[in-house]
Coordinates of C-alpha atoms (C1' of nucleotides) in Angstrom, one line a residue:
Chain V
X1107 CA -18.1 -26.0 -29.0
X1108 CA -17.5 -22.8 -27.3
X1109 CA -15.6 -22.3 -23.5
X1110 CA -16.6 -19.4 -21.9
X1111 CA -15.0 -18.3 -18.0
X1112 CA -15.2 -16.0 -15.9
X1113 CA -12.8 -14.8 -12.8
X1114 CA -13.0 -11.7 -10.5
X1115 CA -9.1 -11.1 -10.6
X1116 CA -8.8 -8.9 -7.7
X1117 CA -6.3 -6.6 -9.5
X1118 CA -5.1 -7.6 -12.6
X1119 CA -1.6 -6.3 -12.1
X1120 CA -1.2 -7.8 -9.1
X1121 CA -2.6 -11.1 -10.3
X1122 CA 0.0 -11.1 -13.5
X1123 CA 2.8 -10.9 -11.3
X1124 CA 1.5 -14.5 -9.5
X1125 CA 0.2 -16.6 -12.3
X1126 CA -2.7 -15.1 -14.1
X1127 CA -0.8 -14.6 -17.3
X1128 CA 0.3 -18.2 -17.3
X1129 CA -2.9 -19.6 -16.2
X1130 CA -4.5 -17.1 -19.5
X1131 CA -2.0 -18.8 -21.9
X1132 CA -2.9 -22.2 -20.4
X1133 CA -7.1 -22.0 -20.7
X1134 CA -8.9 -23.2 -23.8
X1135 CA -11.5 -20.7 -23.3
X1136 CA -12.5 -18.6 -26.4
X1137 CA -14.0 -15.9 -24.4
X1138 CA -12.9 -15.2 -20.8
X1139 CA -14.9 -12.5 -18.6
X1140 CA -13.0 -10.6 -16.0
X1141 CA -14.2 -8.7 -12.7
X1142 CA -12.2 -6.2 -10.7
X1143 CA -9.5 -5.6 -12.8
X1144 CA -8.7 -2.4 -11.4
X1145 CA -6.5 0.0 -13.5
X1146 CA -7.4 1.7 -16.0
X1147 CA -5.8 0.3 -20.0
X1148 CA -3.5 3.5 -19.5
X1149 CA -2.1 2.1 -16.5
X1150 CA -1.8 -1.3 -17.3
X1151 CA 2.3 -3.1 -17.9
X1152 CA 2.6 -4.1 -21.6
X1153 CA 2.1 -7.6 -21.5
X1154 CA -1.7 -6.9 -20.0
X1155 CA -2.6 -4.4 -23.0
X1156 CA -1.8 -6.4 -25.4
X1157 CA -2.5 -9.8 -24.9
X1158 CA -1.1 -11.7 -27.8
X1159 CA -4.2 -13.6 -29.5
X1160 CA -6.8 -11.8 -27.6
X1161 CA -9.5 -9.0 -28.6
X1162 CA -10.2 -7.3 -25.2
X1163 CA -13.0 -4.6 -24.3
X1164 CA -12.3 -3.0 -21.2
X1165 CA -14.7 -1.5 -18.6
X1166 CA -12.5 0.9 -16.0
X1167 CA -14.3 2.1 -13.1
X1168 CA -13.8 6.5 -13.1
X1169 CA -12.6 6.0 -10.0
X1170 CA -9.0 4.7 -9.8
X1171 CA -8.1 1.2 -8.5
X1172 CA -11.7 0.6 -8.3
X1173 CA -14.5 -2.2 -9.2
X1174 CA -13.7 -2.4 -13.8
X1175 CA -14.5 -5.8 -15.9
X1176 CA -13.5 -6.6 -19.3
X1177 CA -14.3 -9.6 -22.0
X1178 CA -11.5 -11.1 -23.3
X1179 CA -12.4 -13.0 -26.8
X1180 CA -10.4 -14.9 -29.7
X1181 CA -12.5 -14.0 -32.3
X1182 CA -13.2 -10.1 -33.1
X1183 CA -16.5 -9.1 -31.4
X1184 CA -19.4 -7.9 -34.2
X1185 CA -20.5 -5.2 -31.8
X1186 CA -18.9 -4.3 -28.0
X1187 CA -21.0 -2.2 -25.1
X1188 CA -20.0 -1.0 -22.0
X1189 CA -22.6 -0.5 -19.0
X1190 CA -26.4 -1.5 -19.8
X1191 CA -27.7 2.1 -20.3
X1192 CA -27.9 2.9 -16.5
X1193 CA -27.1 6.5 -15.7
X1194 CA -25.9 5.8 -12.2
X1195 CA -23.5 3.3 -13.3
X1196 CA -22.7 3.0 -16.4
X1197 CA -19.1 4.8 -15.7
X1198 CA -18.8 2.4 -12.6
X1199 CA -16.7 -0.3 -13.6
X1200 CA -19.0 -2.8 -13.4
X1201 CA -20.4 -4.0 -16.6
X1202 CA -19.3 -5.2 -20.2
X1203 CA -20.8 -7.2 -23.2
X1204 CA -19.2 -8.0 -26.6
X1205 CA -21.6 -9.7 -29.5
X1206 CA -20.0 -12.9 -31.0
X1207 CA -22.1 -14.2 -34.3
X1208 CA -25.4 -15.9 -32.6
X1209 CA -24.1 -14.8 -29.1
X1210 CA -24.2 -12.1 -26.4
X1211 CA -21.5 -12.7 -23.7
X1212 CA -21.4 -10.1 -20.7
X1213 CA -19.4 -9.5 -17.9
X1214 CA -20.6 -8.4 -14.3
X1215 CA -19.3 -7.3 -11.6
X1216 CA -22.5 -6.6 -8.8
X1217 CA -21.3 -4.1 -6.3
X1218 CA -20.7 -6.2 -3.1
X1219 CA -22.2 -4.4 -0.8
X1220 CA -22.6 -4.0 2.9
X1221 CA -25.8 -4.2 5.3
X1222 CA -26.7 -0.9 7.4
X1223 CA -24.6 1.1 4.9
X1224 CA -24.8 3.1 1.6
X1225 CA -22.9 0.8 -0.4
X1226 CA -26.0 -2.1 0.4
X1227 CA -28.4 0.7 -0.9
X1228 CA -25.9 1.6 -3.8
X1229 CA -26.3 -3.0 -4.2
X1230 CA -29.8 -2.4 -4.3
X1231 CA -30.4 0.0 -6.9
X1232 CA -28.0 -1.8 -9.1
X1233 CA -29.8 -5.2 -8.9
X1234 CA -33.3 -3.4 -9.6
X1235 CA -31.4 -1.3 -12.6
X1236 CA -29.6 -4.7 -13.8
X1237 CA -33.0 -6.9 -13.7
X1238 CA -34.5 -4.6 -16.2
X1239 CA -31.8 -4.3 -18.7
X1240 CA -31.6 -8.7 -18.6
X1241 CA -35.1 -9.2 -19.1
X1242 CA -34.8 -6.5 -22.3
X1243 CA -31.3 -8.5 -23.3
X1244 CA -33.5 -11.6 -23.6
X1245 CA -35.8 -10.8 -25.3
X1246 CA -33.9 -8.5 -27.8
X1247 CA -31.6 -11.7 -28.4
X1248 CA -34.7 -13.8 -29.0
X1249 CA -35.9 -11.4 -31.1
X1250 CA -32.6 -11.4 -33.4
X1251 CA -32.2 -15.2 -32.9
X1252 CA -29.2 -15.0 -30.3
X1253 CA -28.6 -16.7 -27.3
X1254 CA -27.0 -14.5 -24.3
X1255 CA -24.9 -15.6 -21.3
X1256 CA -24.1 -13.3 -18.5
X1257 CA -21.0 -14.1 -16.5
X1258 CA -19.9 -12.5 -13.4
X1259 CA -18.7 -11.6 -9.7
X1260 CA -22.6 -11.4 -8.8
X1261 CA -21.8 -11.0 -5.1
X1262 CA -24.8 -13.3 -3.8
X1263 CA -24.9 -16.8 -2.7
X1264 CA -28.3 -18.4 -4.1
X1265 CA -29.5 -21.3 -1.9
X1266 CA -27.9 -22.4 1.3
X1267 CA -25.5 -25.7 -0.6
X1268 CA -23.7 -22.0 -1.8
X1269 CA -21.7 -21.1 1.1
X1270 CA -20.1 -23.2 3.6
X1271 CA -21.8 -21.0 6.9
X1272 CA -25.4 -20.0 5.5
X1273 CA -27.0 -20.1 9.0
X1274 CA -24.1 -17.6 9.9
X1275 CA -24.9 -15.0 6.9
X1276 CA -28.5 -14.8 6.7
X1277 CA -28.1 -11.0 7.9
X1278 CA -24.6 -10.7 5.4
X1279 CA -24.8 -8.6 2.4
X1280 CA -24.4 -11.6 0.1
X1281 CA -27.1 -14.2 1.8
X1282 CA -29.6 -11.6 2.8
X1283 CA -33.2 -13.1 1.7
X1284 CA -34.0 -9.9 -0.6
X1285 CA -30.8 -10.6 -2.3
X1286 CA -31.4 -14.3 -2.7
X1287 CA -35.0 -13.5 -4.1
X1288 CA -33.5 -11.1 -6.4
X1289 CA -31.1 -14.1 -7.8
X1290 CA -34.6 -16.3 -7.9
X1291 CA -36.3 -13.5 -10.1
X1292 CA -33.4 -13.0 -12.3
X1293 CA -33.5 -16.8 -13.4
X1294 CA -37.3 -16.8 -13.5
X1295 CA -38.7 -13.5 -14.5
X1296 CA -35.6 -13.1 -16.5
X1297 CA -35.6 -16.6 -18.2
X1298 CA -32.1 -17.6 -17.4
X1299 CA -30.5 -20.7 -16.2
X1300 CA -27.4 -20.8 -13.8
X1301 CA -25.3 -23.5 -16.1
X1302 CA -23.5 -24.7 -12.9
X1303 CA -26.1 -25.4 -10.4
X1304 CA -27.9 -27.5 -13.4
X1305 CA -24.9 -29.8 -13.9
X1306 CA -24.2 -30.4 -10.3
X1307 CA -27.8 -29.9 -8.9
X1308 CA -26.7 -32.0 -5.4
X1309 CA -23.2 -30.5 -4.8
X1310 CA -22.2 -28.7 -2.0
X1311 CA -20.6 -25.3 -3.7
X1312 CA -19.0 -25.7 -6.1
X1313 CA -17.4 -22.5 -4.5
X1314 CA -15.9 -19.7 -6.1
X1315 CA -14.3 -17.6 -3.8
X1316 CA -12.4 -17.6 -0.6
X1317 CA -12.1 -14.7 1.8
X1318 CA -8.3 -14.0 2.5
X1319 CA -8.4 -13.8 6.2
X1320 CA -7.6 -17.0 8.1
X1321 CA -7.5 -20.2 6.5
X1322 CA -11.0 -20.4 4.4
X1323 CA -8.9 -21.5 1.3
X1324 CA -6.9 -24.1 3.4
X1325 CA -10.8 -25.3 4.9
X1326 CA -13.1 -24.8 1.9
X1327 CA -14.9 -22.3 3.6
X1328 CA -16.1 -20.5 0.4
X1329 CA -18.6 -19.1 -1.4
X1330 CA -20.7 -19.7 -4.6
X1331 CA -21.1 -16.1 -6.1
X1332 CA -19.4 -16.3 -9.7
X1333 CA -22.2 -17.5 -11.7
X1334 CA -22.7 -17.9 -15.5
X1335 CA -25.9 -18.0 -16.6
X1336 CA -27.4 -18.5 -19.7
X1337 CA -30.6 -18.0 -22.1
X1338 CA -32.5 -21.5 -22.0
X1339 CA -31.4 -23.1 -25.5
X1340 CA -27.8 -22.0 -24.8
X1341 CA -28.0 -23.7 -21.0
X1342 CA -29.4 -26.8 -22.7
X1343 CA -25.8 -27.6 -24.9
X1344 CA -23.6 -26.7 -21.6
X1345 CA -22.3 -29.7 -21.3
X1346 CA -19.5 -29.5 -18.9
X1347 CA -19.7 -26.9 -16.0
X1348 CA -16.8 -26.3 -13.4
X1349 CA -15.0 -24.3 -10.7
X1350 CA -10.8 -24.3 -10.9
X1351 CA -10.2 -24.3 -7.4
X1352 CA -7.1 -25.6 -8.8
X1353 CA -6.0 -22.3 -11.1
X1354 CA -5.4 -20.3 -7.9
X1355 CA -4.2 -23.5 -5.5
X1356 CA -0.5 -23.2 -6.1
X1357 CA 0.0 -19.5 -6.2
X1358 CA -3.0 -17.4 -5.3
X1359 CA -3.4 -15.2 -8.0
X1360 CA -7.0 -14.2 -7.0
X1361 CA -9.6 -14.3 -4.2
X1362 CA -11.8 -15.8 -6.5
X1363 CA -11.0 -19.1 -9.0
X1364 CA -12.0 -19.3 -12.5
X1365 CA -15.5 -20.8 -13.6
X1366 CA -15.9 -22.5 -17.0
X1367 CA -18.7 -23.3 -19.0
X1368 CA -18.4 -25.8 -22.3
X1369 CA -21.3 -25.3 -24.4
X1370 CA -21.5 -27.6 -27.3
X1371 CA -23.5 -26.2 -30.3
X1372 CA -23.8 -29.1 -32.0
X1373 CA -26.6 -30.3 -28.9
Chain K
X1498 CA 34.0 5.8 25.7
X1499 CA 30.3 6.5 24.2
X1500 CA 29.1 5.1 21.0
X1501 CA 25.9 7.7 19.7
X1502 CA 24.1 6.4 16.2
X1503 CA 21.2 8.5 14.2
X1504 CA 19.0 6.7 11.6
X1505 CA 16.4 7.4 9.9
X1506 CA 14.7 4.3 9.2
X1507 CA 12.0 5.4 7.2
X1508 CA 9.1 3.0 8.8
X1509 CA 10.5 0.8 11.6
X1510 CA 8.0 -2.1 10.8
X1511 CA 9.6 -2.4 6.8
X1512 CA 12.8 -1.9 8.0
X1513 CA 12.8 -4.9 10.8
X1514 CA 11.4 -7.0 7.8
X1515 CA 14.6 -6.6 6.1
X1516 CA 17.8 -6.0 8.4
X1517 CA 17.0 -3.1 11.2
X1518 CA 16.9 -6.0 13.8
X1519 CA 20.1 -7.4 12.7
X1520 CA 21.9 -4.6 12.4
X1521 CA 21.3 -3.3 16.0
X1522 CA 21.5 -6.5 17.4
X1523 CA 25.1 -5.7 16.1
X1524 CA 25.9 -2.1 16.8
X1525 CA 28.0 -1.2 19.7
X1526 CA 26.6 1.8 20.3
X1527 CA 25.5 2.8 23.9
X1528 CA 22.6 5.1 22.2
X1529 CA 20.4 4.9 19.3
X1530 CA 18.4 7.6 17.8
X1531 CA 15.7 6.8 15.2
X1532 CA 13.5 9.1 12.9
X1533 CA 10.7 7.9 10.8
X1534 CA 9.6 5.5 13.4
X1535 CA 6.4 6.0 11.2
X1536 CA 4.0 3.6 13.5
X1537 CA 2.4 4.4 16.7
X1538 CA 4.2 2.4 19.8
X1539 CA 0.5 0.3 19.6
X1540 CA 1.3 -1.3 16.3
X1541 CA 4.5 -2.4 16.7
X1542 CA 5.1 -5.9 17.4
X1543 CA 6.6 -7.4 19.8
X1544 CA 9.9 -7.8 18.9
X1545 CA 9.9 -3.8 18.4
X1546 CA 8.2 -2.8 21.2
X1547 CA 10.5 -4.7 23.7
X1548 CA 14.1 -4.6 22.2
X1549 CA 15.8 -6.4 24.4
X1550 CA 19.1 -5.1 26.4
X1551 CA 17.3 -1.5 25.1
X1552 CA 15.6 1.5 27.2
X1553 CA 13.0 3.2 24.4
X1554 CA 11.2 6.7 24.5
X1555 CA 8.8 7.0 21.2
X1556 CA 7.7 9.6 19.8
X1557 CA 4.7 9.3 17.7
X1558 CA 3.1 11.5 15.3
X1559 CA -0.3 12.6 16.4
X1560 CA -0.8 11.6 12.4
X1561 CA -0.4 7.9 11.4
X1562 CA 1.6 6.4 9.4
X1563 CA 4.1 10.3 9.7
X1564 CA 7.3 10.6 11.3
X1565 CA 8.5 9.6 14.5
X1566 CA 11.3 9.7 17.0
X1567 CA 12.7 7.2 19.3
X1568 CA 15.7 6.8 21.3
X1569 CA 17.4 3.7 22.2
X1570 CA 19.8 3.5 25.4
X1571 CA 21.2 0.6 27.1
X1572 CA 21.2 1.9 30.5
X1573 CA 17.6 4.0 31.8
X1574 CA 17.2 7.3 31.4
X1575 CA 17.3 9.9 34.1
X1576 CA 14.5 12.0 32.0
X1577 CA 13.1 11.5 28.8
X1578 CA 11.1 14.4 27.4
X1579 CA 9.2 14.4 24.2
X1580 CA 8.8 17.3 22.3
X1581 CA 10.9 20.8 22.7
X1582 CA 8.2 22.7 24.2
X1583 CA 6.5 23.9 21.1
X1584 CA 2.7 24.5 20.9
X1585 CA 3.0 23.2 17.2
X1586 CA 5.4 20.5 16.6
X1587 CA 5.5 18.6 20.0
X1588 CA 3.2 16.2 18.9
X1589 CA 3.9 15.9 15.6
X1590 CA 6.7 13.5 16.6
X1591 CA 9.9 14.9 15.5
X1592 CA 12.0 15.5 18.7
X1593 CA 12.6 13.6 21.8
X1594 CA 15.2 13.7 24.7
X1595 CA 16.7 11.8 27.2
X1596 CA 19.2 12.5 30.0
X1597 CA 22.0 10.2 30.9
X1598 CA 24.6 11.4 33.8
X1599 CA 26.4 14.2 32.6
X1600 CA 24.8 13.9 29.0
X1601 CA 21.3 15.0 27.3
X1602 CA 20.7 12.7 23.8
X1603 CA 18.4 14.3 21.3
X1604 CA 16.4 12.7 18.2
X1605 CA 15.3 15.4 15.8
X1606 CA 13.8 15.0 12.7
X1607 CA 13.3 17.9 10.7
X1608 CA 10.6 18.3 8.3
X1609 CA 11.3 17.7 5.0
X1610 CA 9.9 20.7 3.6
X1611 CA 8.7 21.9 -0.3
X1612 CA 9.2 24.5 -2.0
X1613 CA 6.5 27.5 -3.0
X1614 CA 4.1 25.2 -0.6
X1615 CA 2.9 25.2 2.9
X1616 CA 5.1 22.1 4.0
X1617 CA 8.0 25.0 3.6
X1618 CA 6.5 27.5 5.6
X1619 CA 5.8 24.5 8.6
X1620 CA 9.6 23.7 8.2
X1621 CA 10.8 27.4 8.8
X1622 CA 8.4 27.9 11.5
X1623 CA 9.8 24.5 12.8
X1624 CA 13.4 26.1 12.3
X1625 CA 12.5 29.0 14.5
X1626 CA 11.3 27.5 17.1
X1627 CA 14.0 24.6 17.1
X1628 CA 16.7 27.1 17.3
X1629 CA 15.8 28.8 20.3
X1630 CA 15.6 25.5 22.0
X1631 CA 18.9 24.5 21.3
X1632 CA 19.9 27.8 22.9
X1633 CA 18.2 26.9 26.0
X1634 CA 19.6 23.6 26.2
X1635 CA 23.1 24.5 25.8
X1636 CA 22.4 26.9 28.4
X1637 CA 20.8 24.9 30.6
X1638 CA 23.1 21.7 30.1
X1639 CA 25.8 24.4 31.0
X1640 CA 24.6 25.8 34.2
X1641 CA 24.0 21.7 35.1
X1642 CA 27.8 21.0 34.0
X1643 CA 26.0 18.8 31.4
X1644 CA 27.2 17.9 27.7
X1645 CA 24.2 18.0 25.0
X1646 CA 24.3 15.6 21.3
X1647 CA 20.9 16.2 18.9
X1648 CA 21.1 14.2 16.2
X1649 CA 18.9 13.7 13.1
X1650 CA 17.5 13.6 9.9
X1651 CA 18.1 17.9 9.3
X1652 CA 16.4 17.9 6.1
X1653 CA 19.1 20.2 5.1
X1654 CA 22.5 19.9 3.9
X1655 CA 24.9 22.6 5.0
X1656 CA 27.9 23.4 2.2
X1657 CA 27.9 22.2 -1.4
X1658 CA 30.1 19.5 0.2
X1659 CA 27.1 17.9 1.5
X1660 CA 25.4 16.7 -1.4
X1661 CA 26.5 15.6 -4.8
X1662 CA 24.6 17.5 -7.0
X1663 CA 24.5 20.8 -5.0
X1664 CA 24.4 23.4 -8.1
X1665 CA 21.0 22.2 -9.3
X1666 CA 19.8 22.0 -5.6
X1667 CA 20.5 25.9 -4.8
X1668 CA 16.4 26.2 -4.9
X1669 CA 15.3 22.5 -3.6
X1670 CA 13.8 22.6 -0.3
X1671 CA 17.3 20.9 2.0
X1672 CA 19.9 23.2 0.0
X1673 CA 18.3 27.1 -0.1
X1674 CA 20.0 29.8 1.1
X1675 CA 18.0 30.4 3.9
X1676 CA 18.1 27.0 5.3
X1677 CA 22.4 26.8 5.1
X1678 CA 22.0 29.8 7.0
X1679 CA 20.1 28.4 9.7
X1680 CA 22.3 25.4 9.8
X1681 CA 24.9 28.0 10.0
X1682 CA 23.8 29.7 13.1
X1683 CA 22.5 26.8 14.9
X1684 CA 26.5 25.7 14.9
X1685 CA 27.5 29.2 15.7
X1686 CA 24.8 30.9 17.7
X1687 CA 23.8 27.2 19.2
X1688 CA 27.4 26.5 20.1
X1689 CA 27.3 23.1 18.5
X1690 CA 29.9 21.3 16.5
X1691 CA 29.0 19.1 13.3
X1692 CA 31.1 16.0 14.7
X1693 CA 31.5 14.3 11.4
X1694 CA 32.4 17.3 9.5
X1695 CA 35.0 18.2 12.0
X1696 CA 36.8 14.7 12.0
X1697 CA 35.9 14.6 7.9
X1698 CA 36.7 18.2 6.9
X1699 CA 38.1 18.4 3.4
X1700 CA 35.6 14.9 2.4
X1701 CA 32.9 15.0 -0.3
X1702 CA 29.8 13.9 1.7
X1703 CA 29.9 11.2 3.8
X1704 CA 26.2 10.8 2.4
X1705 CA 23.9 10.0 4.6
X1706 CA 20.2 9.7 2.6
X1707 CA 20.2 8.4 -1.5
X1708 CA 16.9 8.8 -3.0
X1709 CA 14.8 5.4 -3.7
X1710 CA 14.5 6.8 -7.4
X1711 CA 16.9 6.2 -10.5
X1712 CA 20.4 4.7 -9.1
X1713 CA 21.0 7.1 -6.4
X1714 CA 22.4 4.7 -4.1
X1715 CA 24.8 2.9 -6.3
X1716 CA 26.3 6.2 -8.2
X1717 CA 26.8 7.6 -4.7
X1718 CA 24.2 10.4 -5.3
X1719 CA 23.4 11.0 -2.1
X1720 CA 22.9 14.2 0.2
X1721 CA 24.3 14.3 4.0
X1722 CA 21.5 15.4 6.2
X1723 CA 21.6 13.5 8.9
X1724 CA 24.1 15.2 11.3
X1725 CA 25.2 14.2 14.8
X1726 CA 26.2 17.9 16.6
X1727 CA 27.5 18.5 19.8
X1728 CA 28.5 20.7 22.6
X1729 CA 31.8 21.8 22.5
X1730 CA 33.8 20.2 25.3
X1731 CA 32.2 16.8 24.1
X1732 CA 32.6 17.1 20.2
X1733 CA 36.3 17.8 21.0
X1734 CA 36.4 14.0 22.2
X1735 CA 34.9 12.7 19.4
X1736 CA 37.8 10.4 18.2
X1737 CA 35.7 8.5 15.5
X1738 CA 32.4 9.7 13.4
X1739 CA 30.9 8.2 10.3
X1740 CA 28.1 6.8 8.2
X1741 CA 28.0 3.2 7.5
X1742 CA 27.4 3.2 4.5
X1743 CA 27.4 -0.7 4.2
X1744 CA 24.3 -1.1 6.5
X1745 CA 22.1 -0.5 4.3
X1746 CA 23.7 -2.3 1.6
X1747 CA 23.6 -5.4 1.3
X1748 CA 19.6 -5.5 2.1
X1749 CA 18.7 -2.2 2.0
X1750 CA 16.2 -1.5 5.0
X1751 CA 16.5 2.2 4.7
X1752 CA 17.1 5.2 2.3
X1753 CA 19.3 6.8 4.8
X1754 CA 22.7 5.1 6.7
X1755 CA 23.5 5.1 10.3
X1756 CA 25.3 8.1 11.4
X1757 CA 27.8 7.6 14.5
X1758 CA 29.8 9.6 17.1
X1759 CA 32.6 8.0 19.2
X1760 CA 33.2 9.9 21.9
X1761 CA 36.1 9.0 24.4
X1762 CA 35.0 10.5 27.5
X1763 CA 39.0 10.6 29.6
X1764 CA 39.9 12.5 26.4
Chain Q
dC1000 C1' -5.7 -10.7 4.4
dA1001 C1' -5.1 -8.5 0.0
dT1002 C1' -5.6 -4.8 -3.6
dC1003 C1' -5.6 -0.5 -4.7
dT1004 C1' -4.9 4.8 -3.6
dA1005 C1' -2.9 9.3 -1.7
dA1006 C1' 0.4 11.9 0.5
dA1007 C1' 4.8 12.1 2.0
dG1008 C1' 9.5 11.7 1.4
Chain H
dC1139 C1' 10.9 4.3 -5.8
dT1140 C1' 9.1 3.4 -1.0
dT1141 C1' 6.3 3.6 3.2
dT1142 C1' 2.6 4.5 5.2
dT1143 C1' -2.9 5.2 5.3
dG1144 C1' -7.8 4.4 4.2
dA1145 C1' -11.3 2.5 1.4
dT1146 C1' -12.8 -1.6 -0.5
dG1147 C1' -13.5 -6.1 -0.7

DNA sequence: CATCTAAAG
DNA sequence: CTTTTGATG
């Protein structure tokens, strides 16, 4: 059995100070994958760099305050990367793998982008970059006999049941067709299965994150853009596949809520 | 009798989050000079931009977010004026003026100033300027058979009185030589009296300002820069004058205290 | 609406 | 240490 999550933080000083700390004591994940930590190790409080039964790799962005991931794991990682071999962005903040015996775990964060602007074409060249280097992961994993899963803030909503207002965002950086496409080719061409959306194939959501303005927490009005997906065999043994809406219910400690996949190996 | 107050609330929107409102809801003063406003009349809300009982002239920085002058009367202006006639600094919101009968109110705030960069040179040229100006007014208030008050955050503290620590200060921008000097001859040149000095002559401080850093405020580290002067005939019937120290103690809302005059006018 | 930053103080 | 901003999300 092994528990794998991922949550975009938003700041992970900030989130400490409301609950993220006891929400990390509380999980029974062996491997946890954040997104937008923002600070770099130097600057982070004690408490954060060095979490007490934890092995961390972390990603900072070079610019300050910005974008950064990391993979949290129990166990010491056999091998740790950061970026996927893109010149562009490789210093960017935005990507993270560790090797675990048998398994490749990564953490994304995909730019977020906006339409009409630079930072959509900067969205762009990161998905056509980051398609590459998952069809190469599979198929160097399958060549080694490992199984991979890629968790992440992947910044686009897949099919209309994964955001409450699709009609409304069909010109949004997020629900844009090309971007949606994108998502189709990276599960098809890239032989990858979102573990979610195959445990709950009829569900509305589940969503993962919640703009802060007005009351989208309050109404559900959310997003499905945190996904975990994973190499075919792996996706096969996830047996249990789930949002915690509740994690950041009481005090928001993130935009975003934590999503968990259980995959038992034993399948 | 007339009641004058300067303070320096360093960013009227924080400070009305923690006690500014409360406090002047309580003052008895008849006028109420405020540097740092630090937000355009347009942001303010509501219960800023219409004090109730008050008469307000702002004076924004053409800069966001950077200084700021108001002043606060009961009764309405004759003439408000913003700015001292400079080509430079009157929109940089750091002097406004309004005329009661018999009585011009001025809030200054002078810029802060660093040494060996060009934030010193914009003070001295600010200095200059300012001191010509207070010439004129005294002279002008004169031939009108009017008094004058200016008071404000000075950015300078005149004698080693004036600040606790003044022997490591002799080359920080607020305590140089050059600056005292200027203070000097604004009194004597100007025609002005420092009201609180004059009532507190042989005192250590009162402090007006304690730096947010270390435990200024509770040792009593503090610096008096804020000053209240006045023309002669009127600082002579200043019967009370003093900081209150206690306003911004037991929430503090600013890193400066109210400084007041009392003057009783059948003196 | 919230997290960062930078400059300013 | 604190308040602003401006960028980002």
């Amino acid at each position: 059995m092994i528990v794998v999550t991922s949550v975009n933080v938003n700041g992970i000083r900030a989130a400490a100070k409301k609950g993220f700390l006891e929400w990390l004591a509380a999980t029974e994940a062996e491997v946890v994958c954040l997104q937008e930590v923002r600070s770099e190790p130097e600057q982070l409080p004690a408490e954060l760099r060095d979490l007490p039964g934890w092995h961390a790799v972390w990603a900072p962005a070079a610019s300050k305050g910005r974008a950064g991931v990391a993979v949290l794991s129990r166990k010491a990682p056999e091998r740790t990367a950061i970026g996927f071999g893109s010149a562009e962005f490789d210093g960017s903040g935005r990507y993270a793998e560790i090797d675990l015996p048998g398994l490749t775990v990564a953490s994304l964060y995909l730019p977020s982008g906006e339409v009409g602007t630079e930072r959509q074409d900067e969205k762009e060249r990161f998905m056509a970059e980051f398609l590459v280097h998952l069809v190469e992961l599979r198929a160097r994993a399958a060549k080694d006999g490992r199984e991979v899963v890629v968790c992440g803030d992947w910044n686009i909503a897949h099919q209309p049941a994964d955001l409450k207002n699709w009609k409304a965002n069909q010109k949004n950086a997020g629900f844009l067709p090309e971007e949606r496409a994108w998502l189709t080719r990276v599960l098809d061409e890239g032989g990858y299965v979102d573990v979610v959306r195959r445990l709950h194939p009829d569900q509305e959501g589940p969503y993962s994150w919640w703009s802060y303005r007005g009351r989208a927490f309050d109404n559900d009005s959310g997003w499905r853009i945190d996904l975990i997906i994973a190499t075919g065999i792996l996706a096969k043994k996830c047996v249990e596949a789930y949002v915690e809406r509740s994690a950041t219910h009481a005090e928001r400690w993130s935009d975003h809520a934590p999503v968990t996949a259980v995959f038992d190996l034993n399948n």
